Amino acid sequence: MPDLITTAGEVRSKLPYVKGIVESLETLPDEAEVSLSQVLEEHGTENALRFLQCFDYVKYCELPATIAKSVLHIFEESYPEDKRPRKAIEAIYQFKAGDIDKEELTAAADVAIGTVAYAAYATVYAAYSAAGAAGYAAYDNAYAAANTAGHAAYANAYAADASDFSAADAYKAKWQEIRQMVVDFIEV
């Protein structure tokens, strides 16, 4: 997909709470172009994911699905029979392809969020995080999905007491992986 581009005025109106981005645009006229790649480079991965909220969901829905899919294995290792998060992620791809409508996508997300409630009572924090990532991704919140993915990687490494690298390294590595997913998304 080519880089997503909008205007400084649109960013200011849709993301007034993201101070770093908005402050950097203060001197630009409303019609000045702002791109996803520019925000990624200047403001980092988290703000690039927030920036996606300036666009129609169908333009970027595959990105949060990819992010959620990257941590899905954590949930599935603890709950191999529970396919609700996987189905929610698949629904995003079906929505993008035009095979289902937004109402059907929302229904799939509702089921995945039920998984989060179920997993909240479980003892495996990483499984909860992966289910949350799937639910958030289906609900048009790329930042929350990525943040949950990062926390899932951190919790998973912590829980496993990884000997070759720390939980903090796993968290950092997951955010680097997510950043690369954004770059790949732009370059496709």
Short mmCIF file of C-alpha atoms in Angstrom, two decimals:
data_model
loop_
_atom_site.label_atom_id
_atom_site.label_comp_id
_atom_site.label_asym_id
_atom_site.label_seq_id
_atom_site.Cartn_x
_atom_site.Cartn_y
_atom_site.Cartn_z
CA MET A 1 0.00 0.00 0.00
CA PRO A 2 1.33 3.44 -0.78
CA ASP A 3 2.04 5.77 2.12
CA LEU A 4 -1.11 7.15 3.78
CA ILE A 5 -1.25 10.92 3.42
CA THR A 6 -3.59 13.48 4.97
CA THR A 7 -3.37 17.17 5.84
CA ALA A 8 -2.05 18.97 8.92
CA GLY A 9 -5.54 20.37 9.52
CA GLU A 10 -7.06 16.90 9.47
CA VAL A 11 -4.48 15.63 11.96
CA ARG A 12 -5.10 18.57 14.28
CA SER A 13 -8.85 17.99 14.18
CA LYS A 14 -8.77 14.20 14.63
CA LEU A 15 -5.82 13.81 16.99
CA PRO A 16 -5.82 16.89 19.24
CA TYR A 17 -4.73 14.76 22.21
CA VAL A 18 -1.51 13.52 20.56
CA LYS A 19 0.58 16.51 21.58
CA GLY A 20 3.86 15.49 19.94
CA ILE A 21 2.35 15.28 16.49
CA VAL A 22 0.07 18.29 16.84
CA GLU A 23 2.83 20.51 18.25
CA SER A 24 5.13 19.63 15.35
CA LEU A 25 2.40 20.72 12.91
CA GLU A 26 1.64 24.07 14.56
CA THR A 27 3.59 26.07 11.99
CA LEU A 28 2.16 24.22 8.99
CA PRO A 29 -0.91 25.46 7.12
CA ASP A 30 -4.02 23.27 7.29
CA GLU A 31 -3.51 22.05 3.70
CA ALA A 32 0.10 20.87 4.25
CA GLU A 33 0.51 17.14 3.64
CA VAL A 34 1.47 14.77 6.46
CA SER A 35 2.29 11.11 5.77
CA LEU A 36 2.38 7.95 7.83
CA SER A 37 6.06 7.47 7.01
CA GLN A 38 6.82 11.02 8.18
CA VAL A 39 5.03 10.47 11.49
CA LEU A 40 6.78 7.12 11.96
CA GLU A 41 10.18 8.68 11.38
CA GLU A 42 9.64 11.83 13.44
CA HIS A 43 7.36 10.59 16.23
CA GLY A 44 7.88 6.85 16.55
CA THR A 45 5.82 3.72 16.20
CA GLU A 46 3.18 4.44 18.85
CA ASN A 47 2.28 7.81 17.36
CA ALA A 48 2.31 6.36 13.84
CA LEU A 49 -0.30 3.86 14.99
CA ARG A 50 -2.37 6.65 16.54
CA PHE A 51 -2.02 8.59 13.27
CA LEU A 52 -3.93 5.83 11.47
CA GLN A 53 -7.10 7.09 13.16
CA CYS A 54 -7.07 9.94 10.62
CA PHE A 55 -8.08 7.48 7.92
CA ASP A 56 -10.98 5.24 7.05
CA TYR A 57 -10.53 1.87 8.76
CA VAL A 58 -10.67 -0.10 5.52
CA LYS A 59 -7.46 1.66 4.37
CA TYR A 60 -5.37 0.30 7.22
CA CYS A 61 -7.25 -2.59 8.84
CA GLU A 62 -4.67 -5.18 7.78
CA LEU A 63 -1.96 -3.53 9.88
CA PRO A 64 -3.57 -4.02 13.32
CA ALA A 65 -4.60 -7.53 12.22
CA THR A 66 -0.97 -8.32 11.41
CA ILE A 67 0.14 -6.94 14.77
CA ALA A 68 -2.47 -8.95 16.66
CA LYS A 69 -1.59 -12.06 14.66
CA SER A 70 2.05 -11.69 15.75
CA VAL A 71 1.09 -12.42 19.37
CA LEU A 72 -1.81 -14.78 18.76
CA HIS A 73 0.40 -17.81 19.39
CA ILE A 74 0.75 -16.74 23.04
CA PHE A 75 -2.99 -17.05 23.59
CA GLU A 76 -3.29 -20.22 21.53
CA GLU A 77 -0.53 -21.97 23.50
CA SER A 78 -2.61 -21.56 26.65
CA TYR A 79 -6.03 -22.02 25.03
CA PRO A 80 -5.52 -24.21 21.94
CA GLU A 81 -9.23 -24.95 21.56
CA ASP A 82 -10.35 -21.30 21.71
CA LYS A 83 -10.34 -19.91 18.18
CA ARG A 84 -12.27 -16.67 18.87
CA PRO A 85 -9.27 -14.30 18.62
CA ARG A 86 -8.09 -16.04 15.43
CA LYS A 87 -11.57 -15.71 13.94
CA ALA A 88 -11.65 -12.00 14.81
CA ILE A 89 -8.33 -11.49 13.03
CA GLU A 90 -9.54 -13.48 10.03
CA ALA A 91 -12.66 -11.29 10.00
CA ILE A 92 -10.49 -8.21 9.53
CA TYR A 93 -8.94 -9.73 6.41
CA GLN A 94 -12.41 -10.72 5.17
CA PHE A 95 -13.62 -7.16 5.78
CA LYS A 96 -10.69 -5.74 3.83
CA ALA A 97 -11.47 -8.11 0.94
CA GLY A 98 -15.13 -7.03 0.98
CA ASP A 99 -16.35 -10.49 1.96
CA ILE A 100 -18.06 -9.24 5.14
CA ASP A 101 -19.46 -5.87 6.17
CA LYS A 102 -18.68 -3.68 9.18
CA GLU A 103 -21.58 -5.18 11.15
CA GLU A 104 -20.16 -8.70 10.72
CA LEU A 105 -16.71 -7.42 11.64
CA THR A 106 -18.12 -5.87 14.81
CA ALA A 107 -19.81 -9.16 15.69
CA ALA A 108 -16.49 -10.99 15.34
CA ALA A 109 -14.83 -8.38 17.54
CA ASP A 110 -17.54 -8.77 20.18
CA VAL A 111 -16.79 -12.48 20.34
CA ALA A 112 -13.05 -11.79 20.68
CA ILE A 113 -13.69 -9.31 23.48
CA GLY A 114 -15.61 -12.08 25.23
CA THR A 115 -12.34 -14.00 25.01
CA VAL A 116 -10.59 -11.17 26.82
CA ALA A 117 -13.12 -11.39 29.64
CA TYR A 118 -12.58 -15.13 29.84
CA ALA A 119 -8.82 -14.80 29.77
CA ALA A 120 -8.85 -12.11 32.44
CA TYR A 121 -9.73 -14.85 34.91
CA ALA A 122 -6.91 -17.05 33.66
CA THR A 123 -3.51 -17.15 35.25
CA VAL A 124 -1.55 -16.55 32.06
CA TYR A 125 -1.20 -12.79 31.56
CA ALA A 126 0.32 -13.21 28.10
CA ALA A 127 -2.74 -15.08 26.88
CA TYR A 128 -4.92 -12.22 28.08
CA SER A 129 -2.72 -9.74 26.22
CA ALA A 130 -2.91 -11.68 22.96
CA ALA A 131 -6.68 -11.93 23.16
CA GLY A 132 -6.84 -8.22 23.89
CA ALA A 133 -4.68 -7.49 20.88
CA ALA A 134 -7.06 -9.40 18.63
CA GLY A 135 -10.12 -7.72 20.08
CA TYR A 136 -8.64 -4.23 19.87
CA ALA A 137 -7.43 -4.79 16.33
CA ALA A 138 -10.88 -5.82 15.21
CA TYR A 139 -12.26 -2.71 16.87
CA ASP A 140 -10.24 -0.22 14.87
CA ASN A 141 -7.61 0.58 17.48
CA ALA A 142 -4.20 -0.12 16.08
CA TYR A 143 -2.33 1.59 18.89
CA ALA A 144 -4.00 -0.49 21.58
CA ALA A 145 -3.35 -3.66 19.61
CA ALA A 146 0.32 -2.85 19.22
CA ASN A 147 0.70 -1.77 22.82
CA THR A 148 -0.96 -4.98 23.96
CA ALA A 149 1.33 -6.94 21.64
CA GLY A 150 4.33 -5.28 23.20
CA HIS A 151 3.08 -6.04 26.70
CA ALA A 152 2.33 -9.62 25.66
CA ALA A 153 5.90 -10.09 24.47
CA TYR A 154 7.19 -8.61 27.72
CA ALA A 155 4.92 -10.75 29.88
CA ASN A 156 5.67 -13.89 27.88
CA ALA A 157 9.42 -13.43 28.22
CA TYR A 158 9.03 -12.65 31.91
CA ALA A 159 6.83 -15.68 32.51
CA ALA A 160 9.23 -17.93 30.63
CA ASP A 161 12.21 -16.44 32.49
CA ALA A 162 14.10 -16.28 29.21
CA SER A 163 17.76 -17.04 29.77
CA ASP A 164 19.25 -15.53 26.62
CA PHE A 165 17.58 -12.11 26.87
CA SER A 166 15.51 -10.19 29.37
CA ALA A 167 11.82 -9.36 29.36
CA ALA A 168 12.73 -5.74 28.66
CA ASP A 169 14.65 -6.88 25.58
CA ALA A 170 11.63 -8.87 24.44
CA TYR A 171 9.42 -5.80 24.88
CA LYS A 172 11.85 -3.65 22.90
CA ALA A 173 12.20 -6.32 20.22
CA LYS A 174 8.42 -6.56 19.86
CA TRP A 175 8.13 -2.79 19.33
CA GLN A 176 10.92 -2.99 16.72
CA GLU A 177 8.99 -5.78 15.02
CA ILE A 178 5.82 -3.67 15.07
CA ARG A 179 7.73 -0.70 13.63
CA GLN A 180 8.91 -2.94 10.79
CA MET A 181 5.30 -4.05 10.21
CA VAL A 182 4.35 -0.37 9.76
CA VAL A 183 7.25 0.16 7.34
CA ASP A 184 6.27 -2.98 5.39
CA PHE A 185 2.65 -1.78 5.31
CA ILE A 186 3.73 1.53 3.77
CA GLU A 187 6.01 -0.09 1.21
CA VAL A 188 3.58 -2.70 -0.10
#
